[in-house]
XYZ file of C-alpha atoms in Angstrom:
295
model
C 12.141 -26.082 -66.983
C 8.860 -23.909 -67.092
C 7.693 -21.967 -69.839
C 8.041 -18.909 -66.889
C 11.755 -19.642 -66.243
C 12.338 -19.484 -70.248
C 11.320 -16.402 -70.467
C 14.038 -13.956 -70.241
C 16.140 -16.572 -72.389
C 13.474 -16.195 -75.044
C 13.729 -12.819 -75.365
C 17.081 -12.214 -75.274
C 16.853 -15.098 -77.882
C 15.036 -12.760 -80.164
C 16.637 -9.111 -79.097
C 19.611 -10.652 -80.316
C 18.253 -12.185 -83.469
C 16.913 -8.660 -84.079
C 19.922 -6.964 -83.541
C 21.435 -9.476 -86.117
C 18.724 -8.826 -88.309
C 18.819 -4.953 -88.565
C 21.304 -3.361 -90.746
C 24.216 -1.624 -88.820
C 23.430 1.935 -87.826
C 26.316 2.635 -89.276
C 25.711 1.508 -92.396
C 24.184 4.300 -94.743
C 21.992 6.152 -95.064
C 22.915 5.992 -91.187
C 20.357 8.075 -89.859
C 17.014 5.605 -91.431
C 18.891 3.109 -89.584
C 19.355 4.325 -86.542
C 15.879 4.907 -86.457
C 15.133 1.218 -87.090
C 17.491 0.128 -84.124
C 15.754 2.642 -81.970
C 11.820 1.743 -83.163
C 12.886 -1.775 -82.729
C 15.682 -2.368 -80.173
C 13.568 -0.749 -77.051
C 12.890 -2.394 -74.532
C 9.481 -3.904 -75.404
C 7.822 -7.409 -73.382
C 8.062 -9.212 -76.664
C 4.367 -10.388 -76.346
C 4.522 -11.754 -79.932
C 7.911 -13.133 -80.366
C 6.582 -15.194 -77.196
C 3.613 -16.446 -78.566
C 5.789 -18.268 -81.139
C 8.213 -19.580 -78.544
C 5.163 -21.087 -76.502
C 3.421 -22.647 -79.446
C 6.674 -24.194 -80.868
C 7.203 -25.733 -77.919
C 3.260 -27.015 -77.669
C 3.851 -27.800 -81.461
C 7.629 -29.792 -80.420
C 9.029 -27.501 -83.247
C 12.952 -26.850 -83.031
C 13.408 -23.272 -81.929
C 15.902 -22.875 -84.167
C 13.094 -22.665 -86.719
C 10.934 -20.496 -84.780
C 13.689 -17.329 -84.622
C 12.474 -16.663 -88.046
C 8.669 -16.049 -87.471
C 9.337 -14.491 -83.522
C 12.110 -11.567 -85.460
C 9.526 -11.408 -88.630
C 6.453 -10.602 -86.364
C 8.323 -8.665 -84.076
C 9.727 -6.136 -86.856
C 5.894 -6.017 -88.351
C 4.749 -5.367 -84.602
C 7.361 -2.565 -84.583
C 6.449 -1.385 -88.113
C 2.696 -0.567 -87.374
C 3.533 1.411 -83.223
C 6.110 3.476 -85.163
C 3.014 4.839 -87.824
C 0.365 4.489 -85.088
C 2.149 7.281 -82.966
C 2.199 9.520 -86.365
C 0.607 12.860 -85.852
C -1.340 11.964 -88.953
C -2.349 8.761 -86.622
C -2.609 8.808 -82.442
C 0.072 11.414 -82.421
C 2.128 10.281 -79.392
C 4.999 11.490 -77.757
C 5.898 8.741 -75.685
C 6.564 4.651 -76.903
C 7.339 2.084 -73.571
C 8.887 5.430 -71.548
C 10.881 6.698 -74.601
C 9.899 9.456 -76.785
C 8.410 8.709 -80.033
C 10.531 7.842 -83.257
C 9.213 10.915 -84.738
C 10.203 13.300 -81.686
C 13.434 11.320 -81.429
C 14.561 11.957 -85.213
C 11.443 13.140 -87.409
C 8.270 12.781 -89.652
C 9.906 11.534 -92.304
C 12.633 9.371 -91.099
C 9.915 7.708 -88.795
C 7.623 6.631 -91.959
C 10.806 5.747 -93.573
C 12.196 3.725 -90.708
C 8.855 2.037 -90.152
C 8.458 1.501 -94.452
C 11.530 -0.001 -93.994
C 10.702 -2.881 -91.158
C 7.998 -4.263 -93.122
C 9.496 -5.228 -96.054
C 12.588 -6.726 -94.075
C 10.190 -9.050 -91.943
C 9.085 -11.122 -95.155
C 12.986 -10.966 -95.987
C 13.827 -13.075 -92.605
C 10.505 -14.942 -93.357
C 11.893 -16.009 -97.084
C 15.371 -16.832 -96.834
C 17.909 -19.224 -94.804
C 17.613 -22.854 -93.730
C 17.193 -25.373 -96.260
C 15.050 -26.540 -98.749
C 13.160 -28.666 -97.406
C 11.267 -25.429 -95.128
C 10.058 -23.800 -97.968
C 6.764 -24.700 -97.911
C 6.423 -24.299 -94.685
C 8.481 -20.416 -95.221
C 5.358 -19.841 -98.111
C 2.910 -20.708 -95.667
C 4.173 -18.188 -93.277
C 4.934 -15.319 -95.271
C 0.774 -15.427 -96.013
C 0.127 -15.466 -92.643
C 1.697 -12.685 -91.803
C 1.197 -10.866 -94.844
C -2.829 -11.658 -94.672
C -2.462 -10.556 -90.676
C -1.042 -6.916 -91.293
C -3.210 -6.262 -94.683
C -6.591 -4.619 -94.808
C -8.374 -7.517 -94.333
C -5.874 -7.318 -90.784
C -4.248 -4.694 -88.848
C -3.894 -1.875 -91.168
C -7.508 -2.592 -91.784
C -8.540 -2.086 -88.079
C -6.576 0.930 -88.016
C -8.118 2.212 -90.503
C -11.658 1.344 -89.061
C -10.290 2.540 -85.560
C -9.093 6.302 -87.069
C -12.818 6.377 -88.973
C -14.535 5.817 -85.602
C -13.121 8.662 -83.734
C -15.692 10.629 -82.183
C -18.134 8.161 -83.107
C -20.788 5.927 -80.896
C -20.007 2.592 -83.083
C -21.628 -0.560 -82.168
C -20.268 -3.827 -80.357
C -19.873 -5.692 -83.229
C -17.730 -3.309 -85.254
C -15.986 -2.818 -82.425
C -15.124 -6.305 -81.813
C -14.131 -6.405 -85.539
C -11.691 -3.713 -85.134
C -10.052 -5.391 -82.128
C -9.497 -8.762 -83.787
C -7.763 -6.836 -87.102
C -6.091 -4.369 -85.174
C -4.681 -6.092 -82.418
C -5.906 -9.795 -82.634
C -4.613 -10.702 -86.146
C -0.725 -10.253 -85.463
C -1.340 -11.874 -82.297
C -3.130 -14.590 -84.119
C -0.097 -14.754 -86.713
C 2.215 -15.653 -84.248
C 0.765 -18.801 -83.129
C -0.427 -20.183 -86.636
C 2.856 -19.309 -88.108
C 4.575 -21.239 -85.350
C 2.007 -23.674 -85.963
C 2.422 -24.028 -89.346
C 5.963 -25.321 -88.651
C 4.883 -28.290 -87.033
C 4.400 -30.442 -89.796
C 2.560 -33.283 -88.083
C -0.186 -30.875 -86.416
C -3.615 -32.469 -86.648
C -6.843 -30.085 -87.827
C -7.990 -30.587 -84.449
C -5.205 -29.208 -82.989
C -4.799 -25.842 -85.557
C -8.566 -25.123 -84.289
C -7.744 -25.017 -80.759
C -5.094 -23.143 -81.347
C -7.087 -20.087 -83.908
C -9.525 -20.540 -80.813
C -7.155 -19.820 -78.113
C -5.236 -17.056 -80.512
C -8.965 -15.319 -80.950
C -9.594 -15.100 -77.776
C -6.767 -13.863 -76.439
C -5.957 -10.941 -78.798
C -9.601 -9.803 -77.555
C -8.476 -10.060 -73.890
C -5.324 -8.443 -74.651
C -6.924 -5.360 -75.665
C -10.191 -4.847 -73.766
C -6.984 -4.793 -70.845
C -5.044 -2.505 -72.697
C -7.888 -0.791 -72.886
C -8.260 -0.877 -68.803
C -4.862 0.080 -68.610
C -4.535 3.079 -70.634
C -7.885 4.465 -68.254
C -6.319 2.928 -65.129
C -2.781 3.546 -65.521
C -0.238 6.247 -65.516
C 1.851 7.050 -68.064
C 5.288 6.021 -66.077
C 4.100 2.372 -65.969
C 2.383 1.774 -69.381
C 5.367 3.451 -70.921
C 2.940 5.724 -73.175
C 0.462 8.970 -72.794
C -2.071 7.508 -70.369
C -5.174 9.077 -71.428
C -4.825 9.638 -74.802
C -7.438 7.383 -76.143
C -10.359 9.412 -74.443
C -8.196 12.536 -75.099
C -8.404 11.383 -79.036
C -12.290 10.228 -79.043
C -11.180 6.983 -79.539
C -13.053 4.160 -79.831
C -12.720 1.415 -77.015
C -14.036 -1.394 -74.825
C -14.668 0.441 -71.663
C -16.234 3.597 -73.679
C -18.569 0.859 -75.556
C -19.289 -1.156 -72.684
C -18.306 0.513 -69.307
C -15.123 -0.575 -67.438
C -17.143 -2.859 -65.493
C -18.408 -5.504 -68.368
C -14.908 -4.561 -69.978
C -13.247 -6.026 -66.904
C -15.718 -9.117 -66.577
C -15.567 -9.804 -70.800
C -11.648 -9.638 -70.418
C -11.859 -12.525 -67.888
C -14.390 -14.243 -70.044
C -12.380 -14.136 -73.107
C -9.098 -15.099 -71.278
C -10.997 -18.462 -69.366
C -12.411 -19.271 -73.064
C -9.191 -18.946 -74.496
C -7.599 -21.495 -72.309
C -10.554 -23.709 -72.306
C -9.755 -24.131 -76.287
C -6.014 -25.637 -75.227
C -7.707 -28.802 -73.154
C -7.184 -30.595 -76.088
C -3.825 -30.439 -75.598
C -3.389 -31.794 -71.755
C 0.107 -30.791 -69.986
C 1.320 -29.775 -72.825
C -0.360 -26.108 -73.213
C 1.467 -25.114 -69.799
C 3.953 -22.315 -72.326
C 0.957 -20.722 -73.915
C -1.530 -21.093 -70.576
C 1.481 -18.884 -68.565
C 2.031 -16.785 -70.933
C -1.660 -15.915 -71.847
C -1.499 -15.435 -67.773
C 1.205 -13.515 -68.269
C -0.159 -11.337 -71.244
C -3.519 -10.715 -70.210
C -3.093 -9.989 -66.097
C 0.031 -7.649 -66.683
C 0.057 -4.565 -64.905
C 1.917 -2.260 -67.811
């Protein structure tokens, strides 16, 4: 079966893991977890949880293994969009067509509810299985950990919300982009990685190459799409970046070389899996998949 054809399986592989995962909304305080269900049970293309699917298989990990890693990255993932649409932060209304966690409930229950994901992703990370993972469990929890740090995505944000209004230069720019968006992308394939204990150095290169460049593709296009788009299909304010003085590919470079580096970066990224022959096809569809969506 193709990687394509797995898809949907995958991720209702992981919505359900997730829904395991989360503590009842019933279960008090009720309302905090309600808001965890809803920031995290929505709908979303599981981009990430993916990405650890396609590189287990690559890797010939058991997926059994790899639910732990695709729910731990997915939680972070859902974490960091619930305090990016903060009015303190991008101060959105609208989250993949729904409104906002803080419009659905409020401030405070959506910095709760997102304080709350984080520390339950290392949870999953830690526990269950059996001895004999726990190295490989350590070696995961710093990925991830490293990923949404300062030296990762909270970092980038915070280099993103000090270069509002601001004419910064390509190389800061491209630094933001690979600890904003590119290191949790990047986490999900070396954690999955990191699993297969037989992987050569060779082959955890190619992989960090491939990861690199495709968290850069991913969001010069996200980039495209939030100028291109309309807010019914990207789910989200379309606009809102320029409206905000943010900080972005196109505005950098022009839409033009945006489009033409987001092809670049995409062709080098699956250049870097030739090492691996027939057995890249998972993460070469779904970098296809990621890169060339249309929301």
């Amino acid at each position: 079966m193709s990687f394509e054809a797995s898809v949907d399986e995958y991720i209702f592989r992981v919505d359900a893991a997730l829904a395991k995962t989360l503590p009842g909304q019933r279960v008090v305080p009720q309302t905090l977890h309600e808001a965890m269900h809803y920031a995290t049970l929505n709908g979303g293309k599981r981009i990430r949880p993916l990405l650890v699917y396609a590189t287990g298989e690559v890797m010939g990990v058991d997926v059994a293994l790899l639910d732990a890693p695709a729910v731990a990255v997915e939680l972070i993932h859902a974490f960091s969009l619930v305090h990016d649409d903060l009015p303190a932060m991008d101060d959105d209304d609208l989250r993949r067509g729904r409104p906002t966690v803080h419009r659905q409930f409020d401030e405070a229950t959506a910095i709760l509810a997102a304080d709350a994901l984080q520390p339950l992703a290392f949870e999953v990370l830690a526990g269950g299985h059996t001895p004999e993972h726990a190295q490989q469990r350590l070696a995961m929890v710093r990925i991830l950990a490293r990923a949404c740090g300062s030296l990762g995505m909270t970092g980038g944000q915070a280099i993103d919300i000090e270069s509002e209004g601001q004419r910064i230069s390509s190389e800061r720019l491209q630094m933001m982009f690979e600890q904003k968006t590119g290191a949790l992308i990047e986490a999900a394939v070396h954690m999955a990685a990191a699993l297969a204990t037989d992987a050569s150095r060779e082959e955890h290169l190619a992989l960090a190459g491939f990861a690199r460049n495709l968290g850069l593709a991913f969001q010069i296009r996200d980039d495209l799409l939030e100028i291109e788009g309309n807010t019914e299909t990207i789910g989200k304010s379309a606009g809102s970046d320029a409206a905000n003085d943010k900080a972005t590919w196109p505005a950098v470079h022009g839409a033009a070389r945006a489009r033409e580096d987001c092809e670049r970066l995409y062709e080098d990224g699956i250049t870097q899996l030739t090492l691996f022959g027939d057995r890249a096809e998972p993460l070469r569809v779904l970098a296809h998949r990621i890169v060339w969506r249309e929301d």
